[in-house]
Amino acid sequence: MSNSYHNMTAHYNAYFIALEHIKAIEQTIEDQYEWNYNLILPIFPQFDSASANSFSDQIEDCIEKASLAIQRHKGSKWEDDSYVLVGKARFYSLDFPNAVETFKYVNTKGKDDNAKHEALVALMRTFIEYKESNNAIAVSDYLKKEKLNKKNLKNLYLTRGYLYQKSADYNNMVQNLVQAEALITNFKERARINFIIGQVYQSLGFDGEAYNYYRQTLKNNPSYELSFYTKLNMAQVTQLAKTNDAKKVRKYFKKLLRDRKNEEFKDKIYYEMAKFEVRHGNLDQGITYYNSSVRSSINNNRQKAHSYLSLGKIYYDSLAEYKLAKLYYDSTLSVLPKDELEYAEIEARQKILENFVKQYTIIHNNDSLLNLTKLSADSLDRFLDSYIAQEEAAEMKRREEEKKRKRNAERLAANNSSAFSQNTGGIGANNYEGTTWYFYNTSAVSRGKSDFRRIWGDRVLEDNWRRSNSATSIAVTDEEVGIDADGKKTSGNKDDEGEGEFKINKEELVATLPQSDEDKQTLLDEIKEATYQLGKIYNFDLDEKDNSAETYESLFNRFPSSEYRHEVMYLLYIIFKELENIPKSDYYKNLLLNEAPESIYAKIIINPNYRAESQAASEKLKLVYAQAYASYKMGDYQQAMNLINDGLREFPDNDFVDNMALLKILVQGKSETIYKYQYELNNFIETYSESELLPYADSLVTASEQYQINLVNSTKAKFIPKFEKPHFFIFAYQTDQELSDALPQYFKTQIPEDSPLKIGNLILDEKRSMILISEFADKQSAIAFNEKVEAEKPAEKINKTGKFYNFVITKDNFNILYQTKELDTYLVFYRKNYQQ
């Protein structure tokens, strides 16, 4: 008697209420889920944290009631089932760790085998949602050894199918769904599973099997929406043996369009019609239908996005019209939900096309502007008059089309103002297949009610209920940017664009033309950069080798001295090799090897393993660099220099050599003069023009220049009368290329081979350069060398103008002279302090 009491009370009180909560939650998830019929439907409807929060009160009450059944009726046969409900409640609240613990507890402590199996199946799905697929597989393998009742076995097959769906293993997914379908007794659920099986077979290319399962779907009395999409998919997989079969399919699509109850599905019908035509090679007709689908999409942004995307793919893949493709991809992303599987891929392609159009537009616009500057004044004037007339006419036409589009939209809104005319075609009209009257069709009535509320809102049942909101006051809500059937971009604007006169000012147009040589060169530089970028897009992003080669050759021929010359030669060598155009490939290969044998591109051609070998050498050089840097930080500059020189000698050609070269300059900066330091830094910037260290090298140059400025400021630009210091010899001359080549060679002959003196050739200012010999130990030895030069007068033999000066100077005063460029001031100081 006691057991019967606890079993009955637990079952029909707390447990019953908790179970009803779980059923309600599952029904809510299914009702709220937006089924995307363009993709294979998920076996279980998906839910997220927002959904979980919406039924948090039900979850809390479910756990409370299930706990009462456990606590107050210990030992009842519903205790294990109550724990299962607690686990499911935690699962639907996304509390996966506690759900896992609850299901494990049932399996470990439970006494009812059916409840334990139910818990394990729920545990398996929890692991799937928790992204612990290995644990889900372990549970699945364990259940293979167990004997399950029909309900648990059906759920196991569905859950296994879901696991394989997550990993895109469609073969195993279908096998499990077929086994589950045989155990499903609910017609609605069986119809959906049959539809999913059909979708999988269709995606795998088994159209015959797909067709059979779609037929099974229709036999299970599916919802109208599922029935509609099933029939569309059946048309896709219908085997067309004759031309008449294609006509039948087209006739079937048109019949669907005429059926008023399919009003809200017109976008999908047009979409499938477009797919059918494209599949049979009728691109133009397919494009027209895709645009019709876009215009028919009112509340279904997902479908509208897929129509835009299909158009984008046609213009991208089939027609290679990238500017139009870019517009369609823009429109796709403007309405595409971010939960779409292809979202990231679509976004990436849209960015490629956006960059393509940007570069293409720069080239086209800049070339047009440059060509206009070549016209005579009369020709330019006539061209601008023609251009202005065309633009003004095009704008007026666009405004007229916009007015027409708005009028059509208003008429459509007015026609849709009656719920009956929209949904039923009039009371008593039989717009449905079969003999069911409208008001006996519950799904049609429900749809009619929702459409009525969407248009009119909640209205009181009274006479003249429409008077307060006439059809003409209904706002057009689908003002959007799109593309019409002719492939032209259109834009919605709630302002009346037909008002106001549209005029283009010719003087303003003329002002935009490049006037100076500098302006024209700026446009040419932009064309050069855009052409290079366009070649990269063709080559690496769009994989259009022919277009890439044509673009690179245009860059190579139009800008023969560009910084991309060697890279472009290498790329053309590779591209023509891939295109099997060996003569052209060899031409660019030989040109590169002869012109730039030391470039990295030539080295890669000579040795295809150059990069790998360079990487290995870089790793070894990094070890030497670490030792040299440690010595540099400790102040042992000689040891650091020895390590650097040894490393560069042993590993002279690799990707890390620029780092070592810059470290060498830093070490020299501690032991050499500042002018030598700056000279080496500038050489580094020129030699390693593509190094990542250039910004740092530039900052070092700026810092050293600032140091010299501060030095000059601190001495108030006065030369320092302290002469018991090391000296330099200076030979200043008017800049001349012949002198720059000959003078260093002459002075080398004046210095003994074993002398520590060094010769440098520096630019003093815009007009003068100088030979600098450093450094003499004292003033006397520097003056003696200067007197020797004075006696031989080397400049008279070489200098064409005779404008030269030779003198000596201390290191400190040289820094001031080099910074201020005040040669005349120093010569006065020199005569006063050295020649008296």
Short mmCIF file of C-alpha atoms in Angstrom, two decimals, residues 190-577:
data_model
loop_
_atom_site.label_atom_id
_atom_site.label_comp_id
_atom_site.label_asym_id
_atom_site.label_seq_id
_atom_site.Cartn_x
_atom_site.Cartn_y
_atom_site.Cartn_z
CA ARG A 190 8.99 11.05 -38.91
CA ALA A 191 8.26 13.54 -41.71
CA ARG A 192 11.10 15.82 -40.60
CA ILE A 193 13.59 12.94 -40.28
CA ASN A 194 12.63 11.64 -43.74
CA PHE A 195 13.16 15.15 -45.11
CA ILE A 196 16.62 15.35 -43.52
CA ILE A 197 17.56 11.95 -44.97
CA GLY A 198 16.39 13.18 -48.37
CA GLN A 199 18.51 16.34 -47.99
CA VAL A 200 21.60 14.28 -47.15
CA TYR A 201 21.12 11.95 -50.12
CA GLN A 202 20.57 14.98 -52.36
CA SER A 203 23.79 16.61 -51.13
CA LEU A 204 25.68 13.36 -51.78
CA GLY A 205 24.34 13.18 -55.33
CA PHE A 206 21.95 10.24 -54.84
CA ASP A 207 18.94 11.96 -56.38
CA GLY A 208 16.88 8.78 -56.71
CA GLU A 209 17.17 7.95 -53.01
CA ALA A 210 16.50 11.58 -52.12
CA TYR A 211 13.33 11.55 -54.22
CA ASN A 212 12.05 8.43 -52.45
CA TYR A 213 12.56 9.91 -48.98
CA TYR A 214 10.92 13.17 -50.01
CA ARG A 215 7.89 11.10 -51.07
CA GLN A 216 7.93 9.42 -47.66
CA THR A 217 7.94 12.87 -46.09
CA LEU A 218 4.75 13.83 -47.89
CA LYS A 219 3.07 10.57 -46.85
CA ASN A 220 3.52 11.47 -43.16
CA ASN A 221 1.23 14.53 -43.29
CA PRO A 222 3.97 17.19 -42.72
CA SER A 223 3.30 20.81 -41.83
CA TYR A 224 2.52 23.05 -44.78
CA GLU A 225 5.95 24.68 -44.67
CA LEU A 226 7.78 21.35 -44.66
CA SER A 227 5.47 20.05 -47.39
CA PHE A 228 6.22 23.09 -49.52
CA TYR A 229 9.99 22.71 -49.26
CA THR A 230 9.73 18.97 -49.81
CA LYS A 231 7.92 19.51 -53.10
CA LEU A 232 10.52 22.07 -54.18
CA ASN A 233 13.33 19.65 -53.41
CA MET A 234 11.54 16.89 -55.28
CA ALA A 235 11.55 19.12 -58.34
CA GLN A 236 15.31 19.55 -57.93
CA VAL A 237 16.04 15.81 -57.87
CA THR A 238 13.54 14.81 -60.55
CA GLN A 239 15.39 12.87 -63.26
CA LEU A 240 14.90 14.70 -66.56
CA ALA A 241 15.06 12.25 -69.43
CA LYS A 242 13.31 14.39 -72.04
CA THR A 243 12.74 18.03 -72.86
CA ASN A 244 9.10 17.55 -71.87
CA ASP A 245 10.23 16.71 -68.33
CA ALA A 246 11.90 20.10 -68.00
CA LYS A 247 8.73 21.74 -69.25
CA LYS A 248 6.74 19.88 -66.61
CA VAL A 249 9.06 21.12 -63.86
CA ARG A 250 8.79 24.71 -65.11
CA LYS A 251 5.03 24.36 -65.28
CA TYR A 252 4.99 23.03 -61.73
CA PHE A 253 7.00 26.04 -60.48
CA LYS A 254 4.58 28.45 -62.17
CA LYS A 255 1.66 26.61 -60.59
CA LEU A 256 3.25 27.16 -57.18
CA LEU A 257 3.63 30.86 -57.95
CA ARG A 258 -0.04 31.21 -58.85
CA ASP A 259 -1.18 29.52 -55.65
CA ARG A 260 -2.10 32.34 -53.25
CA LYS A 261 -1.26 30.39 -50.15
CA ASN A 262 2.37 30.43 -51.36
CA GLU A 263 2.52 34.22 -51.29
CA GLU A 264 5.06 34.27 -48.46
CA PHE A 265 7.14 31.57 -50.22
CA LYS A 266 7.47 33.35 -53.56
CA ASP A 267 11.09 34.26 -52.87
CA LYS A 268 11.93 30.61 -52.31
CA ILE A 269 10.01 29.49 -55.43
CA TYR A 270 11.86 32.01 -57.61
CA TYR A 271 15.12 30.90 -55.98
CA GLU A 272 14.51 27.26 -56.88
CA MET A 273 13.43 28.26 -60.40
CA ALA A 274 16.72 30.13 -60.77
CA LYS A 275 18.73 27.14 -59.52
CA PHE A 276 16.91 24.90 -61.98
CA GLU A 277 17.68 27.20 -64.93
CA VAL A 278 21.32 27.70 -63.95
CA ARG A 279 21.77 23.95 -63.56
CA HIS A 280 20.55 23.56 -67.15
CA GLY A 281 22.85 26.29 -68.50
CA ASN A 282 20.32 29.13 -68.75
CA LEU A 283 22.31 31.79 -66.88
CA ASP A 284 20.35 34.80 -68.12
CA GLN A 285 17.02 33.29 -67.06
CA GLY A 286 18.57 32.20 -63.77
CA ILE A 287 19.77 35.73 -63.07
CA THR A 288 16.30 37.08 -63.78
CA TYR A 289 14.69 34.62 -61.36
CA TYR A 290 17.26 35.32 -58.65
CA ASN A 291 16.47 39.03 -58.89
CA SER A 292 12.77 38.21 -58.71
CA SER A 293 13.50 36.23 -55.56
CA VAL A 294 15.25 39.26 -54.04
CA ARG A 295 12.31 41.53 -54.81
CA SER A 296 9.85 38.98 -53.41
CA SER A 297 11.70 38.61 -50.08
CA ILE A 298 9.91 40.77 -47.53
CA ASN A 299 10.47 39.22 -44.12
CA ASN A 300 12.95 36.48 -44.99
CA ASN A 301 16.41 38.03 -44.93
CA ARG A 302 18.06 34.62 -44.92
CA GLN A 303 16.47 33.71 -48.25
CA LYS A 304 17.22 37.15 -49.65
CA ALA A 305 20.87 36.70 -48.67
CA HIS A 306 21.06 33.35 -50.45
CA SER A 307 19.60 34.89 -53.61
CA TYR A 308 22.14 37.73 -53.49
CA LEU A 309 24.90 35.21 -52.84
CA SER A 310 23.90 33.03 -55.81
CA LEU A 311 23.98 36.10 -58.06
CA GLY A 312 27.39 37.03 -56.65
CA LYS A 313 28.71 33.54 -57.37
CA ILE A 314 27.45 33.69 -60.97
CA TYR A 315 29.18 36.99 -61.64
CA TYR A 316 32.28 35.88 -59.75
CA ASP A 317 32.74 32.27 -60.93
CA SER A 318 30.93 32.06 -64.27
CA LEU A 319 31.09 35.57 -65.74
CA ALA A 320 34.23 36.93 -63.98
CA GLU A 321 32.54 40.34 -63.69
CA TYR A 322 34.08 41.25 -60.38
CA LYS A 323 32.63 44.75 -60.01
CA LEU A 324 29.07 43.41 -60.21
CA ALA A 325 30.01 40.43 -58.04
CA LYS A 326 31.27 42.84 -55.40
CA LEU A 327 27.90 44.64 -55.30
CA TYR A 328 26.05 41.37 -54.80
CA TYR A 329 28.42 40.24 -52.07
CA ASP A 330 27.94 43.62 -50.34
CA SER A 331 24.18 43.07 -50.45
CA THR A 332 24.59 39.51 -49.17
CA LEU A 333 26.49 40.58 -46.07
CA SER A 334 24.00 43.37 -45.39
CA VAL A 335 21.22 40.82 -44.72
CA LEU A 336 22.98 37.49 -44.10
CA PRO A 337 22.57 36.17 -40.53
CA LYS A 338 25.94 35.52 -38.91
CA ASP A 339 25.02 31.97 -37.94
CA GLU A 340 25.30 30.86 -41.57
CA LEU A 341 28.04 28.27 -42.06
CA GLU A 342 29.51 30.12 -45.05
CA TYR A 343 29.51 33.55 -43.39
CA ALA A 344 33.29 33.76 -42.86
CA GLU A 345 34.01 32.53 -46.40
CA ILE A 346 31.53 35.00 -47.90
CA GLU A 347 32.97 37.86 -45.86
CA ALA A 348 36.52 36.97 -46.99
CA ARG A 349 35.51 36.94 -50.66
CA GLN A 350 33.64 40.22 -50.26
CA LYS A 351 36.82 41.85 -48.91
CA ILE A 352 38.81 40.50 -51.86
CA LEU A 353 36.30 41.96 -54.30
CA GLU A 354 36.18 45.24 -52.39
CA ASN A 355 39.96 45.54 -52.69
CA PHE A 356 39.79 44.56 -56.37
CA VAL A 357 37.23 47.23 -57.22
CA LYS A 358 39.21 49.81 -55.23
CA GLN A 359 42.43 49.17 -57.19
CA TYR A 360 40.61 48.91 -60.51
CA THR A 361 38.82 52.22 -59.88
CA ILE A 362 42.07 54.00 -59.00
CA ILE A 363 43.67 52.89 -62.27
CA HIS A 364 40.63 53.75 -64.39
CA ASN A 365 39.97 57.15 -62.79
CA ASN A 366 43.61 58.29 -62.71
CA ASP A 367 44.18 57.24 -66.33
CA SER A 368 41.05 59.14 -67.34
CA LEU A 369 42.26 62.28 -65.57
CA LEU A 370 45.70 62.05 -67.12
CA ASN A 371 44.23 61.52 -70.59
CA LEU A 372 42.05 64.59 -70.17
CA THR A 373 45.11 66.75 -69.47
CA LYS A 374 46.44 65.81 -72.93
CA LEU A 375 43.38 67.28 -74.70
CA SER A 376 43.38 70.76 -76.18
CA ALA A 377 41.21 73.39 -74.52
CA ASP A 378 38.48 73.11 -77.18
CA SER A 379 38.47 69.29 -77.10
CA LEU A 380 38.33 69.27 -73.32
CA ASP A 381 35.45 71.74 -73.33
CA ARG A 382 33.44 69.59 -75.78
CA PHE A 383 34.18 66.43 -73.80
CA LEU A 384 32.99 67.99 -70.53
CA ASP A 385 29.80 69.27 -72.16
CA SER A 386 29.04 65.77 -73.41
CA TYR A 387 29.91 64.21 -70.06
CA ILE A 388 27.71 66.64 -68.11
CA ALA A 389 24.77 66.06 -70.45
CA GLN A 390 25.06 62.27 -70.06
CA GLU A 391 25.33 62.43 -66.27
CA GLU A 392 22.38 64.79 -65.90
CA ALA A 393 20.23 62.60 -68.18
CA ALA A 394 21.23 59.48 -66.24
CA GLU A 395 20.34 61.17 -62.95
CA MET A 396 16.94 62.24 -64.22
CA LYS A 397 16.27 58.69 -65.46
CA ARG A 398 17.28 57.28 -62.09
CA ARG A 399 14.91 59.64 -60.30
CA GLU A 400 12.04 58.65 -62.57
CA GLU A 401 12.75 54.98 -61.94
CA GLU A 402 12.87 55.65 -58.20
CA LYS A 403 9.49 57.38 -58.33
CA LYS A 404 8.07 54.45 -60.25
CA ARG A 405 9.48 51.98 -57.76
CA LYS A 406 7.96 53.89 -54.85
CA ARG A 407 4.56 54.02 -56.53
CA ASN A 408 4.69 50.27 -57.11
CA ALA A 409 5.65 49.69 -53.47
CA GLU A 410 2.73 51.83 -52.29
CA ARG A 411 0.32 49.96 -54.54
CA LEU A 412 1.66 46.65 -53.21
CA ALA A 413 1.13 47.84 -49.64
CA ALA A 414 -2.41 48.90 -50.50
CA ASN A 415 -3.17 45.55 -52.09
CA ASN A 416 -1.82 43.77 -49.03
CA SER A 417 -3.90 45.87 -46.68
CA SER A 418 -6.72 43.31 -46.64
CA ALA A 419 -5.85 40.19 -44.73
CA PHE A 420 -8.46 38.23 -46.67
CA SER A 421 -7.21 39.31 -50.08
CA GLN A 422 -3.69 38.52 -49.07
CA ASN A 423 -4.29 35.13 -47.55
CA THR A 424 -7.50 33.68 -48.89
CA GLY A 425 -8.42 35.45 -52.08
CA GLY A 426 -11.84 36.22 -50.59
CA ILE A 427 -14.17 34.47 -48.21
CA GLY A 428 -15.23 31.12 -49.56
CA ALA A 429 -12.57 31.07 -52.26
CA ASN A 430 -10.86 27.70 -52.43
CA ASN A 431 -7.20 28.59 -52.92
CA TYR A 432 -5.84 25.35 -51.58
CA GLU A 433 -5.28 22.03 -53.20
CA GLY A 434 -7.81 19.45 -52.11
CA THR A 435 -11.30 20.06 -50.77
CA THR A 436 -10.48 21.60 -47.37
CA TRP A 437 -12.27 24.90 -46.84
CA TYR A 438 -10.09 27.80 -45.65
CA PHE A 439 -11.56 27.99 -42.13
CA TYR A 440 -11.18 24.23 -41.67
CA ASN A 441 -7.45 24.52 -42.41
CA THR A 442 -5.96 25.39 -39.00
CA SER A 443 -2.49 26.22 -40.32
CA ALA A 444 -3.95 28.60 -42.94
CA VAL A 445 -6.13 30.33 -40.34
CA SER A 446 -3.18 30.68 -37.99
CA ARG A 447 -1.07 32.14 -40.75
CA GLY A 448 -3.86 34.53 -41.68
CA LYS A 449 -4.15 35.76 -38.09
CA SER A 450 -0.41 36.40 -37.81
CA ASP A 451 -0.39 38.28 -41.14
CA PHE A 452 -3.37 40.36 -40.02
CA ARG A 453 -1.60 41.36 -36.80
CA ARG A 454 1.62 42.12 -38.72
CA ILE A 455 -0.22 44.55 -41.02
CA TRP A 456 -2.97 45.99 -38.80
CA GLY A 457 -1.87 45.23 -35.25
CA ASP A 458 -4.35 44.17 -32.52
CA ARG A 459 -7.72 45.73 -33.50
CA VAL A 460 -10.98 45.94 -31.61
CA LEU A 461 -13.88 44.15 -33.36
CA GLU A 462 -15.96 47.18 -34.44
CA ASP A 463 -17.35 48.90 -37.50
CA ASN A 464 -15.00 50.91 -39.71
CA TRP A 465 -12.01 49.38 -37.94
CA ARG A 466 -9.68 50.35 -40.83
CA ARG A 467 -10.51 54.06 -40.87
CA SER A 468 -7.82 55.12 -38.38
CA ASN A 469 -5.04 53.60 -40.49
CA SER A 470 -5.76 53.75 -44.22
CA ALA A 471 -3.75 51.83 -46.75
CA THR A 472 -2.07 54.96 -48.05
CA SER A 473 -0.51 55.63 -44.64
CA ILE A 474 1.24 52.28 -44.45
CA ALA A 475 4.98 52.86 -44.59
CA VAL A 476 7.10 50.94 -47.03
CA THR A 477 9.43 48.99 -44.75
CA ASP A 478 11.68 47.32 -47.30
CA GLU A 479 13.74 50.31 -48.41
CA GLU A 480 17.02 48.67 -49.21
CA VAL A 481 20.07 48.75 -51.36
CA GLY A 482 19.92 46.02 -53.98
CA ILE A 483 20.42 45.14 -57.63
CA ASP A 484 17.71 45.00 -60.23
CA ALA A 485 17.14 42.36 -62.89
CA ASP A 486 19.42 44.21 -65.31
CA GLY A 487 22.30 44.04 -62.88
CA LYS A 488 22.14 47.74 -61.94
CA LYS A 489 22.53 48.96 -58.40
CA THR A 490 19.46 50.60 -56.90
CA SER A 491 19.02 52.32 -53.59
CA GLY A 492 16.00 53.10 -51.50
CA ASN A 493 15.57 56.57 -50.07
CA LYS A 494 12.58 57.85 -48.18
CA ASP A 495 13.26 61.42 -49.32
CA ASP A 496 11.60 62.54 -52.53
CA GLU A 497 14.61 62.42 -54.82
CA GLY A 498 12.58 63.76 -57.73
CA GLU A 499 12.51 67.21 -56.17
CA GLY A 500 15.18 69.78 -57.00
CA GLU A 501 17.23 70.42 -60.12
CA PHE A 502 20.38 68.39 -60.73
CA LYS A 503 23.22 70.37 -62.33
CA ILE A 504 26.97 69.72 -62.67
CA ASN A 505 29.36 72.67 -62.48
CA LYS A 506 31.93 72.53 -65.30
CA GLU A 507 34.42 74.76 -63.47
CA GLU A 508 34.43 72.39 -60.50
CA LEU A 509 35.16 69.49 -62.83
CA VAL A 510 38.07 71.34 -64.41
CA ALA A 511 39.45 72.09 -60.95
CA THR A 512 39.71 68.36 -60.22
CA LEU A 513 42.10 67.79 -63.14
CA PRO A 514 45.82 67.54 -62.31
CA GLN A 515 47.54 70.82 -63.13
CA SER A 516 51.21 70.54 -62.15
CA ASP A 517 53.79 67.87 -62.95
CA GLU A 518 53.78 66.98 -59.28
CA ASP A 519 50.02 66.30 -59.37
CA LYS A 520 50.43 64.11 -62.44
CA GLN A 521 53.28 62.19 -60.83
CA THR A 522 51.11 61.56 -57.77
CA LEU A 523 48.44 60.03 -60.01
CA LEU A 524 51.06 57.89 -61.77
CA ASP A 525 52.40 56.66 -58.42
CA GLU A 526 48.87 55.68 -57.41
CA ILE A 527 48.40 53.83 -60.72
CA LYS A 528 51.68 51.99 -60.19
CA GLU A 529 50.73 50.85 -56.68
CA ALA A 530 47.18 49.93 -57.73
CA THR A 531 48.45 47.91 -60.72
CA TYR A 532 50.81 45.98 -58.45
CA GLN A 533 48.01 45.28 -55.96
CA LEU A 534 45.64 44.28 -58.77
CA GLY A 535 48.19 41.77 -60.05
CA LYS A 536 48.45 40.26 -56.58
CA ILE A 537 44.67 39.96 -56.31
CA TYR A 538 44.43 38.25 -59.70
CA ASN A 539 47.33 35.94 -58.88
CA PHE A 540 46.83 34.97 -55.25
CA ASP A 541 43.17 35.69 -54.42
CA LEU A 542 41.25 35.10 -57.65
CA ASP A 543 43.68 32.59 -59.19
CA GLU A 544 43.33 34.31 -62.56
CA LYS A 545 46.79 33.60 -64.00
CA ASP A 546 46.18 35.10 -67.46
CA ASN A 547 44.83 38.35 -66.02
CA SER A 548 47.60 38.40 -63.45
CA ALA A 549 50.29 38.04 -66.14
CA GLU A 550 48.69 40.76 -68.25
CA THR A 551 48.53 43.12 -65.24
CA TYR A 552 52.12 42.46 -64.16
CA GLU A 553 53.41 42.98 -67.71
CA SER A 554 51.51 46.26 -67.84
CA LEU A 555 53.25 47.33 -64.63
CA PHE A 556 56.64 46.12 -65.91
CA ASN A 557 56.39 47.97 -69.21
CA ARG A 558 54.74 51.15 -67.97
CA PHE A 559 56.94 51.58 -64.88
CA PRO A 560 60.27 49.93 -65.80
CA SER A 561 62.13 51.47 -62.85
CA SER A 562 59.60 50.70 -60.12
CA GLU A 563 60.59 49.21 -56.79
CA TYR A 564 58.61 46.11 -57.77
CA ARG A 565 60.67 45.40 -60.90
CA HIS A 566 62.60 42.38 -59.66
CA GLU A 567 59.65 40.89 -57.83
CA VAL A 568 57.44 41.28 -60.91
CA MET A 569 60.05 39.61 -63.12
CA TYR A 570 60.12 36.65 -60.72
CA LEU A 571 56.32 36.43 -60.57
CA LEU A 572 56.04 36.56 -64.36
CA TYR A 573 58.63 33.79 -64.60
CA ILE A 574 56.49 31.65 -62.23
CA ILE A 575 53.13 32.52 -63.81
CA PHE A 576 54.20 31.86 -67.39
CA LYS A 577 55.78 28.61 -66.24
#
